[in-house]
mmCIF file of C-alpha atoms in Angstrom:
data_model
loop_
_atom_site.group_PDB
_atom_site.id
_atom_site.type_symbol
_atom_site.label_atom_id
_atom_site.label_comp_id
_atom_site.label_asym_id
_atom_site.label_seq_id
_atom_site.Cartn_x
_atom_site.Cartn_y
_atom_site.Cartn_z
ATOM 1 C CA UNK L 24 132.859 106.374 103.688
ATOM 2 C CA UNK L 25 130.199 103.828 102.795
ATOM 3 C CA UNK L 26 131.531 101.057 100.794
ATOM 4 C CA UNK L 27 129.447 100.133 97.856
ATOM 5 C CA UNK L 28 130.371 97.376 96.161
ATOM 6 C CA UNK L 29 129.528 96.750 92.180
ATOM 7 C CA UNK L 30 129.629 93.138 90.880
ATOM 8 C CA UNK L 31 131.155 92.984 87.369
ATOM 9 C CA UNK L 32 131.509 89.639 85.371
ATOM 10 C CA UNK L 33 131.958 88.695 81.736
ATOM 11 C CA UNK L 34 128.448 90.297 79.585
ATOM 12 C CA UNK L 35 127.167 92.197 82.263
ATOM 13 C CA UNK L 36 125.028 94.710 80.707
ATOM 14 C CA UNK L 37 127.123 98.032 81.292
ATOM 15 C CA UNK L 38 124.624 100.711 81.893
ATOM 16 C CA UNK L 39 123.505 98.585 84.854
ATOM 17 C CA UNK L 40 127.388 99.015 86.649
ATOM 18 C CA UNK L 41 127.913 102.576 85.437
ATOM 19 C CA UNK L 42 124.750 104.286 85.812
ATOM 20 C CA UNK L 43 124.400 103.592 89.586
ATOM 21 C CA UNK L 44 128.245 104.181 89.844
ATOM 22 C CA UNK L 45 127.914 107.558 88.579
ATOM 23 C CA UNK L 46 124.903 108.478 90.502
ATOM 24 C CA UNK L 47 126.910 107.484 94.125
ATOM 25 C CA UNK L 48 130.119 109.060 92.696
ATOM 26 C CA UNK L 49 128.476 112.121 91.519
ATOM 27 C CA UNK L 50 126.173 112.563 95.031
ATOM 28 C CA UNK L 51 129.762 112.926 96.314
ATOM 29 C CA UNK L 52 130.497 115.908 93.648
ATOM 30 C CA UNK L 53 127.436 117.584 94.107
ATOM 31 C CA UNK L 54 127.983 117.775 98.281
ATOM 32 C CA UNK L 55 131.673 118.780 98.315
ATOM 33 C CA UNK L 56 131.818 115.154 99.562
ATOM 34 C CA UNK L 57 129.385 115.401 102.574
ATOM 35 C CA UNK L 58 128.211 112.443 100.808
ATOM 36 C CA UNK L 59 131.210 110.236 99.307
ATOM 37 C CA UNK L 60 130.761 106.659 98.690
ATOM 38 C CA UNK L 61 134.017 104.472 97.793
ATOM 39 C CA UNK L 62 133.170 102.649 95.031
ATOM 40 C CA UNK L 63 134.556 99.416 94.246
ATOM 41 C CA UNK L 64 133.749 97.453 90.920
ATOM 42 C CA UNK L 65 134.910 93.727 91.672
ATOM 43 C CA UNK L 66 134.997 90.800 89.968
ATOM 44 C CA UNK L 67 135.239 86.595 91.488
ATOM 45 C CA UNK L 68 138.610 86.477 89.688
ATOM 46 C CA UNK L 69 139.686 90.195 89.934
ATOM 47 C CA UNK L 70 140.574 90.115 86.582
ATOM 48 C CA UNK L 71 138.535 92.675 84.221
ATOM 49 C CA UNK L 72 135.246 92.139 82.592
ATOM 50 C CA UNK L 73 133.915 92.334 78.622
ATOM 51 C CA UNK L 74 130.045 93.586 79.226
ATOM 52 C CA UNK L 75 127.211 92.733 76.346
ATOM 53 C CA UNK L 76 128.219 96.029 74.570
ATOM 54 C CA UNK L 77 131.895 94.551 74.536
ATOM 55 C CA UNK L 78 133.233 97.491 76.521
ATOM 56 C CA UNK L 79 135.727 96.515 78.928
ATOM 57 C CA UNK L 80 135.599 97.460 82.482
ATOM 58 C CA UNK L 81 138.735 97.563 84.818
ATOM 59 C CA UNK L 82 138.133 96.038 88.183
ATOM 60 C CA UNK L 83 139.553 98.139 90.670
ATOM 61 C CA UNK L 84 140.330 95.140 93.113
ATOM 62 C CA UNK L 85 139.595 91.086 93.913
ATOM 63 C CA UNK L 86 137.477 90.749 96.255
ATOM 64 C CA UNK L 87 140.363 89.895 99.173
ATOM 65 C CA UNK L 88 141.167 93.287 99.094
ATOM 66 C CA UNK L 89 137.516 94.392 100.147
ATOM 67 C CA UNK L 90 136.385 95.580 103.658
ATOM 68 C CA UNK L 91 135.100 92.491 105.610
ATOM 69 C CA UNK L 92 131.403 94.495 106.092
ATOM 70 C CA UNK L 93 130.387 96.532 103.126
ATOM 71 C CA UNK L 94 127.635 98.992 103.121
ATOM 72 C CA UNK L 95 126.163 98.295 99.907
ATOM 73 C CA UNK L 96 126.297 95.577 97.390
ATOM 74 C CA UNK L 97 124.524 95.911 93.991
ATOM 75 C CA UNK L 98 124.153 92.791 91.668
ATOM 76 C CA UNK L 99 123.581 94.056 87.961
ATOM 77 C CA UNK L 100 122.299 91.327 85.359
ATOM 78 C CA UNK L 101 122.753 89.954 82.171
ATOM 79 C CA UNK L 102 120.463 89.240 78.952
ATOM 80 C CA UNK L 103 120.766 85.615 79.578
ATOM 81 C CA UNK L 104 120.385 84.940 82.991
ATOM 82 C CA UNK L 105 120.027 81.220 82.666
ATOM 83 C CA UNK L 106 124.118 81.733 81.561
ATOM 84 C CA UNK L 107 124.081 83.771 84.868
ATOM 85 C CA UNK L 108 123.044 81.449 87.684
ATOM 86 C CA UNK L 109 124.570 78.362 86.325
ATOM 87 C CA UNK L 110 128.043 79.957 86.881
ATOM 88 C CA UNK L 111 128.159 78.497 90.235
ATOM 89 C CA UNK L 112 131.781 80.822 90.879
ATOM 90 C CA UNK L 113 129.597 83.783 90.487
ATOM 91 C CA UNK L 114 126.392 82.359 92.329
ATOM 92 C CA UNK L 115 128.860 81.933 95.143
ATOM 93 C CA UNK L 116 130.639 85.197 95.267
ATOM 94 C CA UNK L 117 127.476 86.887 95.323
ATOM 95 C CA UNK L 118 125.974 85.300 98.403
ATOM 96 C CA UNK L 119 129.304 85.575 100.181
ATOM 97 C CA UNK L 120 129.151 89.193 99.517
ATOM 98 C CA UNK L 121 125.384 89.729 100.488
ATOM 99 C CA UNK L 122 126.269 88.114 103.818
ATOM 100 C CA UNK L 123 129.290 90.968 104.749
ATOM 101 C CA UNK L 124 126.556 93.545 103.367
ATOM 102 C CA UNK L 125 124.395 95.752 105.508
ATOM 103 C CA UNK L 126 121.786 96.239 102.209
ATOM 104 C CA UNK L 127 121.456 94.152 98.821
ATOM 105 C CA UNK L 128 120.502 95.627 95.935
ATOM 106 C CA UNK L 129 119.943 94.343 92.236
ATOM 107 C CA UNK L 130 119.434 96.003 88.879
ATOM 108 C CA UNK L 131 117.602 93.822 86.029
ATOM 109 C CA UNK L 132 118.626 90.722 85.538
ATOM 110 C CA UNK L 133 120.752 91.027 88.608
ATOM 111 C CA UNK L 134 117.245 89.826 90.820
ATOM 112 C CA UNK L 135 118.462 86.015 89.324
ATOM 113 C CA UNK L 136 121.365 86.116 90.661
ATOM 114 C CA UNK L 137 119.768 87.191 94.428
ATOM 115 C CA UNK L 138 117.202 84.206 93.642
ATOM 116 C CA UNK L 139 119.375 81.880 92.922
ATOM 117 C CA UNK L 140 121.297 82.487 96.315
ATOM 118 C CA UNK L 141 118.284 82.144 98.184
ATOM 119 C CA UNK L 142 117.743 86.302 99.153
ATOM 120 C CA UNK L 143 115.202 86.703 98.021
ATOM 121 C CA UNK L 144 112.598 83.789 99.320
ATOM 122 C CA UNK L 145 109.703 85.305 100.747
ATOM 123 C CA UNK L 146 110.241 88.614 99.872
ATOM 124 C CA UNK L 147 109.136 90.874 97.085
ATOM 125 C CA UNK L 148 111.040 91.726 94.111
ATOM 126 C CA UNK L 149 111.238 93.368 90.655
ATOM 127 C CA UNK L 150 113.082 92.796 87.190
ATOM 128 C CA UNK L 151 112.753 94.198 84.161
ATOM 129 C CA UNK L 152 109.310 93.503 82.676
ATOM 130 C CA UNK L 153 110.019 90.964 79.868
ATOM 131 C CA UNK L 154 111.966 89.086 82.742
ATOM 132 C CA UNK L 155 109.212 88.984 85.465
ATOM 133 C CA UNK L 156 107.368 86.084 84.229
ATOM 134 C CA UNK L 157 111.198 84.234 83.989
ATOM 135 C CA UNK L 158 111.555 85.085 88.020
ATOM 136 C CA UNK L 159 108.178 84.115 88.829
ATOM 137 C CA UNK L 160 108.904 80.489 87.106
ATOM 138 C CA UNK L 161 112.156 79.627 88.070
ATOM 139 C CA UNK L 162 111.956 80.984 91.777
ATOM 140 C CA UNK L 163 108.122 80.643 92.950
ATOM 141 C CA UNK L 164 109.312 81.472 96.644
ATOM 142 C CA UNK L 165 109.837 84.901 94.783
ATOM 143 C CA UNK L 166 106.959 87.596 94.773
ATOM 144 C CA UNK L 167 107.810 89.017 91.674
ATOM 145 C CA UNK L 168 105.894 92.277 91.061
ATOM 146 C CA UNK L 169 105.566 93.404 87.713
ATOM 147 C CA UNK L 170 104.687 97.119 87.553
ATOM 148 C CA UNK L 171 107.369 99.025 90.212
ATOM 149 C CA UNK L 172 110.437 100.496 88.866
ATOM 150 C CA UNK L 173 112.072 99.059 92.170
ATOM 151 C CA UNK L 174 110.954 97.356 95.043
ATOM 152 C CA UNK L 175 112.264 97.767 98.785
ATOM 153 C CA UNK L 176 111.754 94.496 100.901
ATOM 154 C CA UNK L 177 113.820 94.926 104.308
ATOM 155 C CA UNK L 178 117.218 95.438 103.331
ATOM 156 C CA UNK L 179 116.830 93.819 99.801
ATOM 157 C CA UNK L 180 116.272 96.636 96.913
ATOM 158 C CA UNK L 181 115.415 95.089 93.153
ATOM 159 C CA UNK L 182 114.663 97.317 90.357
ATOM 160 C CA UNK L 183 113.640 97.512 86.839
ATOM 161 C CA UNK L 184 115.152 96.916 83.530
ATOM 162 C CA UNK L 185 118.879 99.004 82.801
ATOM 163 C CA UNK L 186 118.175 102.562 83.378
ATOM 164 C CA UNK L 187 116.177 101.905 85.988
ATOM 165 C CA UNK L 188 119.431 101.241 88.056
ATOM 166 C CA UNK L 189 119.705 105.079 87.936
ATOM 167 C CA UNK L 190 116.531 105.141 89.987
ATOM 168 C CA UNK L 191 117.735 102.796 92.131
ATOM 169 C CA UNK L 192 120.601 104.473 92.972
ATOM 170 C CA UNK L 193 119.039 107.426 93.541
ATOM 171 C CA UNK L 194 116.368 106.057 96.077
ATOM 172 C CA UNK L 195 119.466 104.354 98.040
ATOM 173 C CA UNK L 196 121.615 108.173 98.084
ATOM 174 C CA UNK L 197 117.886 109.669 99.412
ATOM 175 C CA UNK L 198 117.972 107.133 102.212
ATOM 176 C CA UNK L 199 121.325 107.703 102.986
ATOM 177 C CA UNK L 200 121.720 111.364 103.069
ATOM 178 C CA UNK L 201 117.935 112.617 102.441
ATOM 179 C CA UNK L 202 115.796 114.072 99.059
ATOM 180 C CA UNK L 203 117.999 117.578 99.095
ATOM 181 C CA UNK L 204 121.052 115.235 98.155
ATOM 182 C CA UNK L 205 119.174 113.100 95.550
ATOM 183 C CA UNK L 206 117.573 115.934 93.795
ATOM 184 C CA UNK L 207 120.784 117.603 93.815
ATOM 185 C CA UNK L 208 122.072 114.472 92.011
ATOM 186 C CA UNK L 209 118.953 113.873 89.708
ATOM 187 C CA UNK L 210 119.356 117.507 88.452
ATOM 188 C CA UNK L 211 123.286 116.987 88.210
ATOM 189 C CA UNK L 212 122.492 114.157 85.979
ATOM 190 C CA UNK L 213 119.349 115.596 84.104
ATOM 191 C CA UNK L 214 117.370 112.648 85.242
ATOM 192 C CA UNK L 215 114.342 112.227 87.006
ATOM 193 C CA UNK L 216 114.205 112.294 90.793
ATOM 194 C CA UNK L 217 111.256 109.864 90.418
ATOM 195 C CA UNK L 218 110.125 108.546 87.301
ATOM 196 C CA UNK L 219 106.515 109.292 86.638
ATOM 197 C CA UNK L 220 104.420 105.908 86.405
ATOM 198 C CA UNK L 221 105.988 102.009 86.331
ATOM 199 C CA UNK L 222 107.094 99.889 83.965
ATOM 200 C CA UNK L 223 103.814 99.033 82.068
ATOM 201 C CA UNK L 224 103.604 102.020 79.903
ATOM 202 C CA UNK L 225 107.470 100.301 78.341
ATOM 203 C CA UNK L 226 105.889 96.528 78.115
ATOM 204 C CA UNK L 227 104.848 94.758 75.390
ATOM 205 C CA UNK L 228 101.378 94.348 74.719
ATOM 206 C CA UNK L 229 98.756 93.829 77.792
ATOM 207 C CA UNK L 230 96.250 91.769 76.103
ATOM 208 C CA UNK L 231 96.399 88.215 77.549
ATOM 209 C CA UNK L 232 96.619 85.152 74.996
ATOM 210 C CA UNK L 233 93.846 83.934 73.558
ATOM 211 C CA UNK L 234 90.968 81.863 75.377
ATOM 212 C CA UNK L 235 90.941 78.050 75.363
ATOM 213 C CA UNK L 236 87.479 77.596 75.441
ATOM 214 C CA UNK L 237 85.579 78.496 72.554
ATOM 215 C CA UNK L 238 82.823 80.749 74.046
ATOM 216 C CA UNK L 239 85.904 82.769 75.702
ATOM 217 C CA UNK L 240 87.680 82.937 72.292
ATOM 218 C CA UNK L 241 84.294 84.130 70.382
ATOM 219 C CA UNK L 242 84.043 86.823 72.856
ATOM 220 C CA UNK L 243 87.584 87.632 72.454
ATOM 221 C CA UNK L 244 86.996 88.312 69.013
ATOM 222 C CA UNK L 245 84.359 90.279 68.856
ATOM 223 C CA UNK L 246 85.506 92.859 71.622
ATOM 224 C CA UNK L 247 88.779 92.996 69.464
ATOM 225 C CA UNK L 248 87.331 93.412 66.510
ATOM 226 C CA UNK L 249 85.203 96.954 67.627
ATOM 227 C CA UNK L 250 86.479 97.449 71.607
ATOM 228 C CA UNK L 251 83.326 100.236 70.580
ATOM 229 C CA UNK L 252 80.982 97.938 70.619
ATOM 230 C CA UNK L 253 82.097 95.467 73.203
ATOM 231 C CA UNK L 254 80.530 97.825 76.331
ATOM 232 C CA UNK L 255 77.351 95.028 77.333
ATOM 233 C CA UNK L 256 78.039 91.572 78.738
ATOM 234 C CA UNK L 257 74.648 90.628 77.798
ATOM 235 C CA UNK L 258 76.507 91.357 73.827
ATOM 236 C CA UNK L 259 79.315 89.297 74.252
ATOM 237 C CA UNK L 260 77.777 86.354 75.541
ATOM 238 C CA UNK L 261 75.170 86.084 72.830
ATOM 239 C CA UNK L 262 78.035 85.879 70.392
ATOM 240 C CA UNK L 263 79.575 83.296 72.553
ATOM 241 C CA UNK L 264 76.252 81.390 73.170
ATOM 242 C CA UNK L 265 76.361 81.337 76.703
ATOM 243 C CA UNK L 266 74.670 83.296 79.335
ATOM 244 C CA UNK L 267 76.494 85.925 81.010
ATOM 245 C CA UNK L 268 77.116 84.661 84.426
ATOM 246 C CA UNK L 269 78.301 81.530 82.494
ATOM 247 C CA UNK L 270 80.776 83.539 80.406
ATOM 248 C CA UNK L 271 82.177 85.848 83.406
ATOM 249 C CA UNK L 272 82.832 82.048 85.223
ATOM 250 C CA UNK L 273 84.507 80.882 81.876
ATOM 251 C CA UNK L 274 86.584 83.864 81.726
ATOM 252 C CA UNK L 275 88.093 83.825 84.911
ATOM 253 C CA UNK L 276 88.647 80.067 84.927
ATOM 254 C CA UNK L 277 90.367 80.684 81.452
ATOM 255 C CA UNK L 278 92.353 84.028 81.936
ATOM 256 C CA UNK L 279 92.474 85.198 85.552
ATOM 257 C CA UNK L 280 90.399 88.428 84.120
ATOM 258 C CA UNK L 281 86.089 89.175 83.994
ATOM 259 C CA UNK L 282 84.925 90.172 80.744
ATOM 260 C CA UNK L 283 84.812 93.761 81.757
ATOM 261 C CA UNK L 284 88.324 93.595 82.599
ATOM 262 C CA UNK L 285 89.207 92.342 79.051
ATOM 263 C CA UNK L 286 87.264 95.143 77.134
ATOM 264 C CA UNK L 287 89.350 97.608 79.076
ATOM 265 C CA UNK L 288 92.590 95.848 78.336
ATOM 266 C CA UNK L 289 91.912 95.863 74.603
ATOM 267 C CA UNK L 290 90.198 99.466 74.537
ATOM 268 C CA UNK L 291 93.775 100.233 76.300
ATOM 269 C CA UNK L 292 95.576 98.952 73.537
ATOM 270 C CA UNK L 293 93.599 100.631 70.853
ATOM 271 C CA UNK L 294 94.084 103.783 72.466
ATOM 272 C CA UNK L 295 97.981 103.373 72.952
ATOM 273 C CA UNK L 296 98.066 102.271 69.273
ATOM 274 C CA UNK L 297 96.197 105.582 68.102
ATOM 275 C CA UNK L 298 98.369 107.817 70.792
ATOM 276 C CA UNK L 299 101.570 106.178 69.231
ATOM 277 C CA UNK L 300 100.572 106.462 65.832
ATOM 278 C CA UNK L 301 98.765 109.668 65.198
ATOM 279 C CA UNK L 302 97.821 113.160 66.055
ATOM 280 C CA UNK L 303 94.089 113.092 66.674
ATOM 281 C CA UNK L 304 92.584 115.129 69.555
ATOM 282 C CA UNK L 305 92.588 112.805 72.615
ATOM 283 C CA UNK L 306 88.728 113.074 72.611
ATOM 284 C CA UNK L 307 88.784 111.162 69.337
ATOM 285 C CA UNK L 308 90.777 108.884 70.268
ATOM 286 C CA UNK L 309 88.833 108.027 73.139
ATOM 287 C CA UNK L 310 85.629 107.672 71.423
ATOM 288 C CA UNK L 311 87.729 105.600 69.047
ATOM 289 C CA UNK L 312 89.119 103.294 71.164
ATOM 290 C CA UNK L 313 85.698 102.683 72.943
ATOM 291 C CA UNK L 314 86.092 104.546 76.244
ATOM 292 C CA UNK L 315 83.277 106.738 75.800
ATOM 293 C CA UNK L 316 84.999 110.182 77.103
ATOM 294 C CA UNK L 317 88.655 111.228 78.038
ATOM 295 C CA UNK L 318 88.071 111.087 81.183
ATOM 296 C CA UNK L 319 87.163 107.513 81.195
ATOM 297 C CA UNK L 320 90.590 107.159 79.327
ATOM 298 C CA UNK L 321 92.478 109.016 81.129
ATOM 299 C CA UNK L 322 91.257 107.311 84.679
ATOM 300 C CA UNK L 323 91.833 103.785 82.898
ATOM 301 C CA UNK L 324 95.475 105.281 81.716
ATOM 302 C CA UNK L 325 96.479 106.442 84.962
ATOM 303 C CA UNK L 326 95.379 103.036 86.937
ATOM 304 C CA UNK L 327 97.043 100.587 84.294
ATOM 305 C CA UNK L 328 100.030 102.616 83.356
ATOM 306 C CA UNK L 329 100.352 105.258 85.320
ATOM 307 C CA UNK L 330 100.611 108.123 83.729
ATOM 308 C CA UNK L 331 97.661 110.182 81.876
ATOM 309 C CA UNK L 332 96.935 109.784 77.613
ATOM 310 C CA UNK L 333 99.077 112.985 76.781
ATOM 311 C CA UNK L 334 101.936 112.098 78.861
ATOM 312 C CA UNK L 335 101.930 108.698 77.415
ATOM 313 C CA UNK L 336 102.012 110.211 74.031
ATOM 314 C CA UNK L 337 104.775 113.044 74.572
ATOM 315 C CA UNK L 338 107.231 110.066 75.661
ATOM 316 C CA UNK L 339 106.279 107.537 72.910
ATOM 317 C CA UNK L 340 105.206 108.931 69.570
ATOM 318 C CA UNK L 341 108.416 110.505 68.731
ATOM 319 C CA UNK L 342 112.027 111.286 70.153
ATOM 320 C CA UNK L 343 111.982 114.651 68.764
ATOM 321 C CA UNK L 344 112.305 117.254 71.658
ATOM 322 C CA UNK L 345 109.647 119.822 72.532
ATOM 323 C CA UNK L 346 112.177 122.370 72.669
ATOM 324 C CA UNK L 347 114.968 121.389 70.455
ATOM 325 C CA UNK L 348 118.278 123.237 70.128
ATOM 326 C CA UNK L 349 118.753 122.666 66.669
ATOM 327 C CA UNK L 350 116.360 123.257 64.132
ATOM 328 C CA UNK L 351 115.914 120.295 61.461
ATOM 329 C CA UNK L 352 117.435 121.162 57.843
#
């Protein structure tokens, strides 16, 4: 049986050991064992862990006791990584165990850890979203992308923020024993087999910070203040007092984006505010938010977030199931 080894230390964040754990130990269930993984959670010191939720986990074995080449590690994180890669023990451990591995993996946080032991220079990686700007910083010979649940660079794997380890998993048992076995698994689990869209539609805001140079920040403003209105170039630079060549050259020198691209990002936001928020048609909301039609909307949605307007509604405006079991008192 593959060997798949799970690195546990003190405030580890415990969905990111136990949901891949049950996804390879359950692909063994749902085959009869035509596709059994042995397990092993492991620790530098052998001795069990306390995770961020303050559940204990009991490490089966120290990492003597493991097979000198293992099939599979997978490097979960922790909230404060900085505490992570300064504890050189662990730092170590983990790049002794990547080098007996055939394939690396990492769930969250975890991607520090692989940084900081040099895995992942030159290659591409994810982490969870409020974390990729962290990576990108502290390890530039990283290429830290921002949007992909996980990313697949040789035989390194790095994926998204907690849950996302589930995917992970998943993507590893299809490449081991094929879809039939993963979907078998997904279902098992009542997860997806592939999670529609990336990691933007869970992030924080899109709208860059505010301009440095004043022309940038007047036209800031006033595409904020009605994205409706903010549709001609010509507009916005007469509010900024500049011509609009000159204020498409200050924009890019001052946020990386053309003005066009910064009406879209805060007609976006509008719209995710209304879809969050209320029940108006989608129509409306698209008018409201400046996009002109749903279609517009709905093509801007599915390029920046990837999924569509409803879908994007149905997953944040409320937790209450579609078809619930239970009806409400």
């Amino acid at each position: 049986m593959p060997t798949i080894v799970i690195v546990a230390f003190d405030q580890v964040q415990l969905l990111d050991v136990t949901g891949p754990a049950e996804v390879f130990t359950t692909a063994a269930a749902t085959t009869g064992g035509g596709a059994a993984y042995d397990v092993r959670i492991v620790s530098p010191d052998g001795a069990d862990v306390r995770t961020s939720s303050g559940v204990r986990i009991g490490v089966d074995i120290g990492p003597d006791a493991l097979p000198r080449r293992i099939h599979t590690v997978l490097v979960p994180g922790r909230s404060d990584w900085r505490a992570a890669v300064h504890d050189t023990e662990l730092v170590a451990f983990t790049a002794q165990l990547a080098r007996r591995a055939r394939r690396v993996a990492s769930v969250c946080a975890g991607a520090f850890l692989l940084a900081e032991t040099g895995l992942l220079d030159g290659r591409r990686a994810a982490t969870h979203w409020r974390l990729a700007a962290d990576l990108a910083a502290a390890y530039p010979a990283v290429t830290v992308a921002h949007d992909p649940i996980y990313v697949r660079d040789g035989p390194v794997v790095t994926s998204a923020g907690v849950s996302a380890g589930i995917d992970l998993a998943l993507a590893l048992v299809e490449e081991d024993h094929g879809a039939d076995t993963a979907r078998d698994v997904a279902r098992e689990l009542v997860v997806f087999m592939a999670r529609p869209g990336g990691q933007s539609q869970f992030s924080a805001r899109l709208n860059p910070a505010t301009g440095q140079h004043p022309a940038v920040r007047a036209a800031m403003d006033a595409a904020g203040a009605d994205p409706r209105a903010a549709s001609d170039l010509t507009v916005l630079a007469e509010v900024a007092g500049v011509s609009p060549r000159h204020l498409t050259r200050l924009f890019r020198a001052d946020t990386g984006m053309t003005p066009g691209q910064y009406i879209e990002s805060v007609r976006l936001e509008a719209a995710r505010a209304l879809l969050e928020g209320g029940g108006d048609p989608v129509e409306h909301i698209a008018q409201a938010a400046g996009f002109g039609s749903s279609e517009s909307m709905r093509r801007a949605f599915q390029q920046t977030l990837g999924v569509a307007p409803t879908e994007y509604r149905a997953r944040f405006r409320t937790t209450h199931c579609t078809n619930p079991t239970v009806t409400p008192a």
